[in-house]
Amino acid sequence: WGVFVRIKKQSMPLRLEIKKKLSARSDRVKCVDLHPTEPWVLSALYSGNVFVWDTETSSLIKSWEICELPVRTCKFIARRSQFICASDDMRLRIYNYNTMEKIKDVEAHADYIRFVEIHPAMPYVLSSSDDMSMKLWNWEQNWDCTATFEGHAHYVMMCKFNPKDTNTFASASLDRTIKVWGLGAQQPHFSLEGHERGVNCLDYYPGGDKPYLLSGADDKTVKIWDYQTKACIQTLEGHSNNVCSVLFHPRLPVLISASEDGTVRIWHAMTYRAETTLNYGLERAWSIAAAKESNGLAIGYDEGTILIKLGQDAPVASLDSHTGKLVWAHNNDIQSASLKGVATNSADGEKLNLGIKDMGSCEIFPDRKS
């Protein structure tokens, strides 16, 4: 018999299973980040602290008193067992999260620092600030500032590297524009204009097939942009207050937005249908984070940190027991392998090396086999 993976029509809802894995009350959380391999959520607090929560035990496992002023942004630098944070004393601080020691303390900007972004491959960190600039820091050169990028006319709220071209990055500003830059030039390549109020946040589409940018603003909307044609291709409405954080989920066909209206909205990344609205009663939602290694979504609120799990970690799979052919869908990617003759001399639980064939990807999200 044949092996089939049933795919839902785009008119159908995704039916993503949502499970709350962590609910941790605290002072106002301005930023969250997920560790790529450990079950940890990093939270930056308005009270001046940084917390690490274990999502498996729902416990606070590490905390730092950074300063007496708000910490607005934090990021894991996992390949160095470190995290970086920025506070309203205009300083960047880097800590080893295993030993707890402070590695570096840098006077970075002339005004509040809104965001830090870690380069995916190079030893770079990009910071954006209310001083209307962004700065590039190189940790292999003792955290020296190696470049400054100026061109915005108001606070620079966020910056993100393009995962498909890591020599370029985008910035969101309260001057109502998104600007796209290159690391080798101090002036922006171009601007995207269309939001009616200040832009707070942005994210790049992680896949290779769409040149898309996502943005959220104080006009309460989320916009999807094609950064090649420089056109706004979709505007998502539904929030009733400022949109503070947006992301394309790196594993699932959804985009997610968080707002000062207290909700986190999940939208279909292809049809742009509003799929789900989450409200955990923790007041304003400031920050969301996902990791490509898991289906987790971390959310930072006025009153704490939440981690939810979207969908299933295990792929949808089907095995033909007669031929030994295995077909599975890992999110939108379809793959196959033959188990025939592979496991005859293997111990129970032993990991098998399979010759995996890519069968392509489907535009529509597979959610079950039949």
Short mmCIF file of C-alpha atoms in Angstrom, two decimals:
data_model
loop_
_atom_site.label_atom_id
_atom_site.label_comp_id
_atom_site.label_asym_id
_atom_site.label_seq_id
_atom_site.Cartn_x
_atom_site.Cartn_y
_atom_site.Cartn_z
CA TRP A 1 0.00 0.00 0.00
CA GLY A 2 1.08 3.54 -0.49
CA VAL A 3 2.15 6.01 2.16
CA PHE A 4 0.33 9.32 2.38
CA VAL A 5 0.76 12.46 4.43
CA ARG A 6 -2.49 14.38 4.57
CA ILE A 7 -2.13 18.12 4.19
CA LYS A 8 -4.85 20.52 5.18
CA LYS A 9 -6.41 23.01 2.82
CA GLN A 10 -5.29 26.57 3.41
CA SER A 11 -8.84 27.55 4.27
CA MET A 12 -8.70 25.29 7.32
CA PRO A 13 -7.28 26.51 10.65
CA LEU A 14 -3.89 25.18 11.71
CA ARG A 15 -5.16 23.58 14.94
CA LEU A 16 -1.81 24.05 16.60
CA GLU A 17 -1.73 22.46 20.02
CA ILE A 18 -0.67 25.04 22.63
CA LYS A 19 0.68 23.96 26.02
CA LYS A 20 1.91 26.28 28.77
CA LYS A 21 5.27 24.98 30.05
CA LEU A 22 6.36 27.86 32.30
CA SER A 23 4.51 30.60 34.13
CA ALA A 24 6.86 32.67 36.28
CA ARG A 25 5.67 35.80 38.06
CA SER A 26 8.16 38.66 38.42
CA ASP A 27 8.60 42.39 37.96
CA ARG A 28 8.12 43.78 34.45
CA VAL A 29 9.96 41.75 31.79
CA LYS A 30 11.25 43.89 28.90
CA CYS A 31 13.00 41.16 26.92
CA VAL A 32 13.16 37.36 26.71
CA ASP A 33 15.45 34.95 24.88
CA LEU A 34 15.56 31.15 24.50
CA HIS A 35 18.74 29.11 24.83
CA PRO A 36 19.31 26.97 21.71
CA THR A 37 20.19 23.75 23.58
CA GLU A 38 19.37 24.15 27.29
CA PRO A 39 15.75 24.40 28.58
CA TRP A 40 16.34 28.00 29.66
CA VAL A 41 14.55 31.30 29.24
CA LEU A 42 16.54 34.50 29.77
CA SER A 43 14.51 37.45 31.10
CA ALA A 44 15.61 41.10 31.35
CA LEU A 45 13.70 43.03 34.01
CA TYR A 46 12.75 46.67 34.39
CA SER A 47 13.88 46.35 38.02
CA GLY A 48 17.51 45.95 36.89
CA ASN A 49 17.79 42.15 37.19
CA VAL A 50 18.39 39.34 34.72
CA PHE A 51 16.86 35.92 35.41
CA VAL A 52 17.36 32.46 33.91
CA TRP A 53 14.34 30.18 34.26
CA ASP A 54 14.46 26.41 33.78
CA THR A 55 11.39 25.48 31.72
CA GLU A 56 11.47 21.81 32.75
CA THR A 57 11.43 22.45 36.50
CA SER A 58 9.69 25.89 36.35
CA SER A 59 12.37 27.19 38.70
CA LEU A 60 14.60 30.24 38.81
CA ILE A 61 18.08 28.78 38.49
CA LYS A 62 20.26 31.90 38.09
CA SER A 63 19.86 35.63 38.69
CA TRP A 64 22.02 38.71 38.41
CA GLU A 65 21.54 42.18 39.87
CA ILE A 66 22.79 44.18 36.89
CA CYS A 67 22.14 47.73 38.12
CA GLU A 68 19.42 49.85 39.72
CA LEU A 69 18.04 50.97 36.34
CA PRO A 70 15.93 49.01 33.82
CA VAL A 71 17.51 46.26 31.73
CA ARG A 72 15.75 46.56 28.36
CA THR A 73 17.38 43.81 26.33
CA CYS A 74 19.28 40.54 26.74
CA LYS A 75 20.54 37.76 24.49
CA PHE A 76 22.31 34.45 24.94
CA ILE A 77 25.69 34.10 23.21
CA ALA A 78 25.50 30.32 23.49
CA ARG A 79 28.67 29.53 21.59
CA ARG A 80 30.61 31.39 24.32
CA SER A 81 28.45 30.28 27.30
CA GLN A 82 27.62 33.95 27.83
CA PHE A 83 24.78 36.41 27.73
CA ILE A 84 24.80 40.12 26.97
CA CYS A 85 22.43 42.70 28.40
CA ALA A 86 21.96 46.46 28.16
CA SER A 87 20.57 48.78 30.79
CA ASP A 88 19.53 52.40 31.14
CA ASP A 89 22.96 53.45 32.38
CA MET A 90 23.83 53.12 28.65
CA ARG A 91 26.21 50.22 29.26
CA LEU A 92 26.57 46.77 27.76
CA ARG A 93 27.46 43.99 30.18
CA ILE A 94 28.55 40.46 29.29
CA TYR A 95 28.41 37.56 31.76
CA ASN A 96 29.44 33.91 31.73
CA TYR A 97 26.22 32.16 32.65
CA ASN A 98 28.04 29.07 34.00
CA THR A 99 30.48 30.80 36.34
CA MET A 100 28.16 33.84 36.86
CA GLU A 101 31.17 36.18 36.45
CA LYS A 102 31.06 39.47 34.58
CA ILE A 103 33.28 39.28 31.50
CA LYS A 104 33.01 42.85 30.21
CA ASP A 105 31.34 46.17 31.03
CA VAL A 106 31.24 48.67 28.16
CA GLU A 107 30.07 52.28 28.04
CA ALA A 108 28.19 51.91 24.77
CA HIS A 109 25.76 54.71 23.83
CA ALA A 110 24.75 58.26 24.72
CA ASP A 111 21.14 57.25 25.54
CA TYR A 112 19.10 54.17 26.47
CA ILE A 113 19.96 50.94 24.61
CA ARG A 114 16.84 49.27 23.21
CA PHE A 115 18.12 46.07 21.65
CA VAL A 116 21.14 43.84 21.11
CA GLU A 117 21.43 41.40 18.20
CA ILE A 118 23.98 38.56 17.95
CA HIS A 119 25.52 37.82 14.54
CA PRO A 120 24.83 34.16 13.62
CA ALA A 121 28.41 33.39 12.57
CA MET A 122 30.82 36.27 13.16
CA PRO A 123 31.99 37.58 16.58
CA TYR A 124 29.68 40.59 16.31
CA VAL A 125 26.97 42.17 18.41
CA LEU A 126 24.81 45.00 17.08
CA SER A 127 23.20 47.44 19.52
CA SER A 128 20.48 50.03 18.85
CA SER A 129 19.77 53.08 20.96
CA ASP A 130 17.68 56.15 21.69
CA ASP A 131 20.73 58.15 20.57
CA MET A 132 19.47 57.30 17.03
CA SER A 133 22.49 55.13 16.22
CA MET A 134 23.50 51.51 16.03
CA LYS A 135 26.94 50.21 16.92
CA LEU A 136 28.82 47.05 15.95
CA TRP A 137 30.91 45.38 18.66
CA ASN A 138 33.57 42.69 18.08
CA TRP A 139 34.22 40.37 21.02
CA GLU A 140 37.42 39.05 19.41
CA GLN A 141 38.78 42.62 19.57
CA ASN A 142 38.09 43.02 23.30
CA TRP A 143 34.55 44.24 22.59
CA ASP A 144 35.76 47.27 20.63
CA CYS A 145 33.19 49.25 18.66
CA THR A 146 34.18 48.68 15.04
CA ALA A 147 31.38 50.60 13.26
CA THR A 148 28.62 53.13 13.94
CA PHE A 149 25.49 53.38 11.79
CA GLU A 150 23.54 56.65 11.74
CA GLY A 151 20.61 57.77 9.61
CA HIS A 152 17.45 57.46 11.69
CA ALA A 153 15.72 60.60 12.96
CA HIS A 154 14.35 59.09 16.20
CA TYR A 155 15.01 56.24 18.65
CA VAL A 156 16.21 52.98 17.05
CA MET A 157 14.08 50.35 18.76
CA MET A 158 15.39 47.14 17.20
CA CYS A 159 17.87 45.70 14.70
CA LYS A 160 18.02 42.26 13.08
CA PHE A 161 20.56 40.49 10.86
CA ASN A 162 19.25 38.97 7.64
CA PRO A 163 19.69 35.17 8.00
CA LYS A 164 19.99 34.79 4.22
CA ASP A 165 22.61 37.53 3.87
CA THR A 166 24.32 38.09 7.21
CA ASN A 167 26.26 41.07 5.89
CA THR A 168 22.99 43.01 5.89
CA PHE A 169 20.63 43.97 8.70
CA ALA A 170 17.44 45.95 9.23
CA SER A 171 16.46 48.51 11.86
CA ALA A 172 13.12 49.74 13.23
CA SER A 173 12.72 53.30 14.47
CA LEU A 174 10.19 55.64 16.00
CA ASP A 175 10.80 57.86 12.93
CA ARG A 176 8.23 55.46 11.33
CA THR A 177 10.76 53.82 9.00
CA ILE A 178 12.53 50.53 8.61
CA LYS A 179 16.01 50.84 7.14
CA VAL A 180 18.14 48.13 5.55
CA TRP A 181 21.92 48.40 5.94
CA GLY A 182 25.15 46.64 5.02
CA LEU A 183 27.98 46.03 7.47
CA GLY A 184 30.44 47.63 5.03
CA ALA A 185 28.64 50.99 4.66
CA GLN A 186 27.67 53.58 7.24
CA GLN A 187 24.63 54.77 5.28
CA PRO A 188 21.46 52.68 4.78
CA HIS A 189 20.80 50.95 1.47
CA PHE A 190 17.09 51.95 1.52
CA SER A 191 14.10 52.69 3.73
CA LEU A 192 10.66 51.12 3.97
CA GLU A 193 7.87 53.55 4.77
CA GLY A 194 4.21 52.85 5.45
CA HIS A 195 3.60 52.70 9.19
CA GLU A 196 1.66 55.72 10.47
CA ARG A 197 3.44 55.77 13.83
CA GLY A 198 6.77 54.65 15.27
CA VAL A 199 8.07 51.17 14.42
CA ASN A 200 9.04 49.10 17.47
CA CYS A 201 10.08 45.73 16.14
CA LEU A 202 10.94 43.63 13.11
CA ASP A 203 12.01 40.17 12.01
CA TYR A 204 13.29 38.48 8.85
CA TYR A 205 11.54 35.50 7.28
CA PRO A 206 13.88 32.56 8.07
CA GLY A 207 13.23 30.45 4.94
CA GLY A 208 15.03 30.81 1.65
CA ASP A 209 11.99 31.24 -0.55
CA LYS A 210 10.56 34.62 0.48
CA PRO A 211 12.43 37.96 0.84
CA TYR A 212 10.14 39.12 3.63
CA LEU A 213 10.45 41.43 6.60
CA LEU A 214 7.92 41.64 9.40
CA SER A 215 7.32 44.81 11.42
CA GLY A 216 5.12 46.00 14.30
CA ALA A 217 4.37 49.59 15.28
CA ASP A 218 2.56 52.06 17.51
CA ASP A 219 -0.15 52.29 14.82
CA LYS A 220 -1.29 48.88 16.24
CA THR A 221 -0.57 47.06 12.97
CA VAL A 222 1.78 44.34 11.78
CA LYS A 223 3.14 44.68 8.24
CA ILE A 224 4.84 42.18 5.92
CA TRP A 225 7.30 43.70 3.45
CA ASP A 226 9.07 42.38 0.38
CA TYR A 227 12.53 43.91 0.82
CA GLN A 228 13.46 43.22 -2.82
CA THR A 229 10.53 45.09 -4.37
CA LYS A 230 10.36 47.37 -1.26
CA ALA A 231 6.58 46.95 -1.17
CA CYS A 232 4.28 46.31 1.78
CA ILE A 233 2.43 43.14 0.77
CA GLN A 234 0.14 42.74 3.78
CA THR A 235 -1.10 44.67 6.83
CA LEU A 236 -2.46 42.70 9.79
CA GLU A 237 -4.96 44.44 12.04
CA GLY A 238 -6.44 43.26 15.30
CA HIS A 239 -4.32 44.60 18.15
CA SER A 240 -5.84 47.46 20.15
CA ASN A 241 -2.55 48.97 21.36
CA ASN A 242 1.11 49.32 20.36
CA VAL A 243 2.75 46.24 18.83
CA CYS A 244 6.00 45.63 20.74
CA SER A 245 7.45 42.42 19.32
CA VAL A 246 7.00 40.32 16.17
CA LEU A 247 8.54 37.17 14.76
CA PHE A 248 8.30 34.59 12.04
CA HIS A 249 8.42 31.26 13.86
CA PRO A 250 11.61 29.49 12.66
CA ARG A 251 9.93 26.05 12.55
CA LEU A 252 6.20 26.56 12.14
CA PRO A 253 4.18 28.32 9.40
CA VAL A 254 3.06 31.08 11.75
CA LEU A 255 4.00 34.64 12.55
CA ILE A 256 3.46 35.99 16.03
CA SER A 257 2.91 39.46 17.47
CA ALA A 258 2.86 40.79 21.03
CA SER A 259 1.20 44.02 22.12
CA GLU A 260 0.64 46.40 24.97
CA ASP A 261 -3.02 45.33 24.71
CA GLY A 262 -1.93 42.25 26.71
CA THR A 263 -2.39 39.75 23.87
CA VAL A 264 -0.12 37.61 21.75
CA ARG A 265 -1.62 36.88 18.34
CA ILE A 266 -0.70 33.95 16.13
CA TRP A 267 -1.25 34.43 12.39
CA HIS A 268 -0.94 31.97 9.50
CA ALA A 269 2.31 32.82 7.69
CA MET A 270 0.88 32.05 4.26
CA THR A 271 -2.79 33.07 4.38
CA TYR A 272 -2.24 35.76 7.10
CA ARG A 273 -5.40 34.51 8.79
CA ALA A 274 -5.62 35.31 12.54
CA GLU A 275 -5.33 31.82 14.03
CA THR A 276 -5.24 32.30 17.82
CA THR A 277 -5.20 35.09 20.39
CA LEU A 278 -3.48 34.35 23.70
CA ASN A 279 -4.13 36.35 26.86
CA TYR A 280 -2.62 35.14 30.12
CA GLY A 281 -3.73 38.12 32.20
CA LEU A 282 -0.19 39.40 32.86
CA GLU A 283 -0.86 42.90 31.51
CA ARG A 284 1.25 44.29 28.65
CA ALA A 285 3.26 41.89 26.45
CA TRP A 286 6.68 43.35 25.63
CA SER A 287 8.82 40.63 24.08
CA ILE A 288 8.58 37.26 22.34
CA ALA A 289 11.34 34.80 21.39
CA ALA A 290 11.54 31.47 19.59
CA ALA A 291 14.39 29.09 18.74
CA LYS A 292 14.77 26.99 15.61
CA GLU A 293 15.76 24.02 17.78
CA SER A 294 12.36 23.74 19.50
CA ASN A 295 8.70 24.66 19.21
CA GLY A 296 8.84 26.86 22.31
CA LEU A 297 7.71 30.46 22.44
CA ALA A 298 8.81 32.70 25.31
CA ILE A 299 6.75 35.78 26.20
CA GLY A 300 7.76 38.64 28.51
CA TYR A 301 4.98 40.57 30.26
CA ASP A 302 4.50 43.31 32.83
CA GLU A 303 3.96 40.63 35.44
CA GLY A 304 6.27 37.78 34.42
CA THR A 305 7.53 35.27 31.87
CA ILE A 306 5.54 32.60 30.03
CA LEU A 307 6.82 29.72 27.88
CA ILE A 308 4.37 27.89 25.65
CA LYS A 309 4.90 24.96 23.32
CA LEU A 310 3.33 25.23 19.88
CA GLY A 311 2.45 22.00 18.11
CA GLN A 312 4.49 18.84 18.47
CA ASP A 313 8.26 18.40 18.53
CA ALA A 314 7.94 14.95 16.90
CA PRO A 315 7.34 14.98 13.13
CA VAL A 316 4.22 13.56 11.48
CA ALA A 317 5.37 10.18 10.11
CA SER A 318 4.10 7.04 8.39
CA LEU A 319 5.82 3.66 7.94
CA ASP A 320 5.01 1.03 5.34
CA SER A 321 5.78 -2.14 7.29
CA HIS A 322 5.96 -4.25 4.11
CA THR A 323 8.56 -2.20 2.23
CA GLY A 324 10.24 -0.48 5.18
CA LYS A 325 9.68 2.93 3.63
CA LEU A 326 9.35 5.77 6.13
CA VAL A 327 7.90 9.15 5.14
CA TRP A 328 7.69 12.09 7.51
CA ALA A 329 6.85 15.75 7.52
CA HIS A 330 9.02 17.96 9.70
CA ASN A 331 6.99 21.13 9.70
CA ASN A 332 6.70 21.90 5.95
CA ASP A 333 9.64 19.73 4.79
CA ILE A 334 8.86 16.21 3.50
CA GLN A 335 11.58 13.54 3.78
CA SER A 336 11.81 9.79 3.35
CA ALA A 337 14.14 6.92 4.18
CA SER A 338 14.22 3.15 3.84
CA LEU A 339 14.48 1.02 6.98
CA LYS A 340 14.82 -2.21 5.01
CA GLY A 341 17.71 -4.23 6.40
CA VAL A 342 18.97 -1.35 8.53
CA ALA A 343 17.97 -2.46 12.01
CA THR A 344 18.71 -6.21 11.86
CA ASN A 345 21.83 -6.07 14.07
CA SER A 346 20.95 -2.97 16.09
CA ALA A 347 20.28 -2.85 19.82
CA ASP A 348 16.96 -1.56 21.07
CA GLY A 349 17.14 2.24 21.36
CA GLU A 350 20.26 2.54 19.21
CA LYS A 351 20.38 5.53 16.87
CA LEU A 352 20.31 4.52 13.21
CA ASN A 353 22.09 6.24 10.37
CA LEU A 354 19.59 6.48 7.53
CA GLY A 355 20.00 7.62 3.97
CA ILE A 356 17.51 10.47 4.07
CA LYS A 357 15.97 11.77 0.85
CA ASP A 358 14.48 15.23 0.61
CA MET A 359 11.13 15.13 -1.16
CA GLY A 360 10.67 18.88 -1.15
CA SER A 361 8.44 21.07 0.94
CA CYS A 362 4.73 21.74 0.88
CA GLU A 363 3.15 25.15 1.05
CA ILE A 364 0.44 23.79 3.32
CA PHE A 365 1.19 22.59 6.84
CA PRO A 366 0.95 18.79 7.38
CA ASP A 367 -0.57 18.03 10.78
CA ARG A 368 -1.41 14.31 10.69
CA LYS A 369 -0.92 11.15 8.67
CA SER A 370 -3.55 8.91 7.16
#
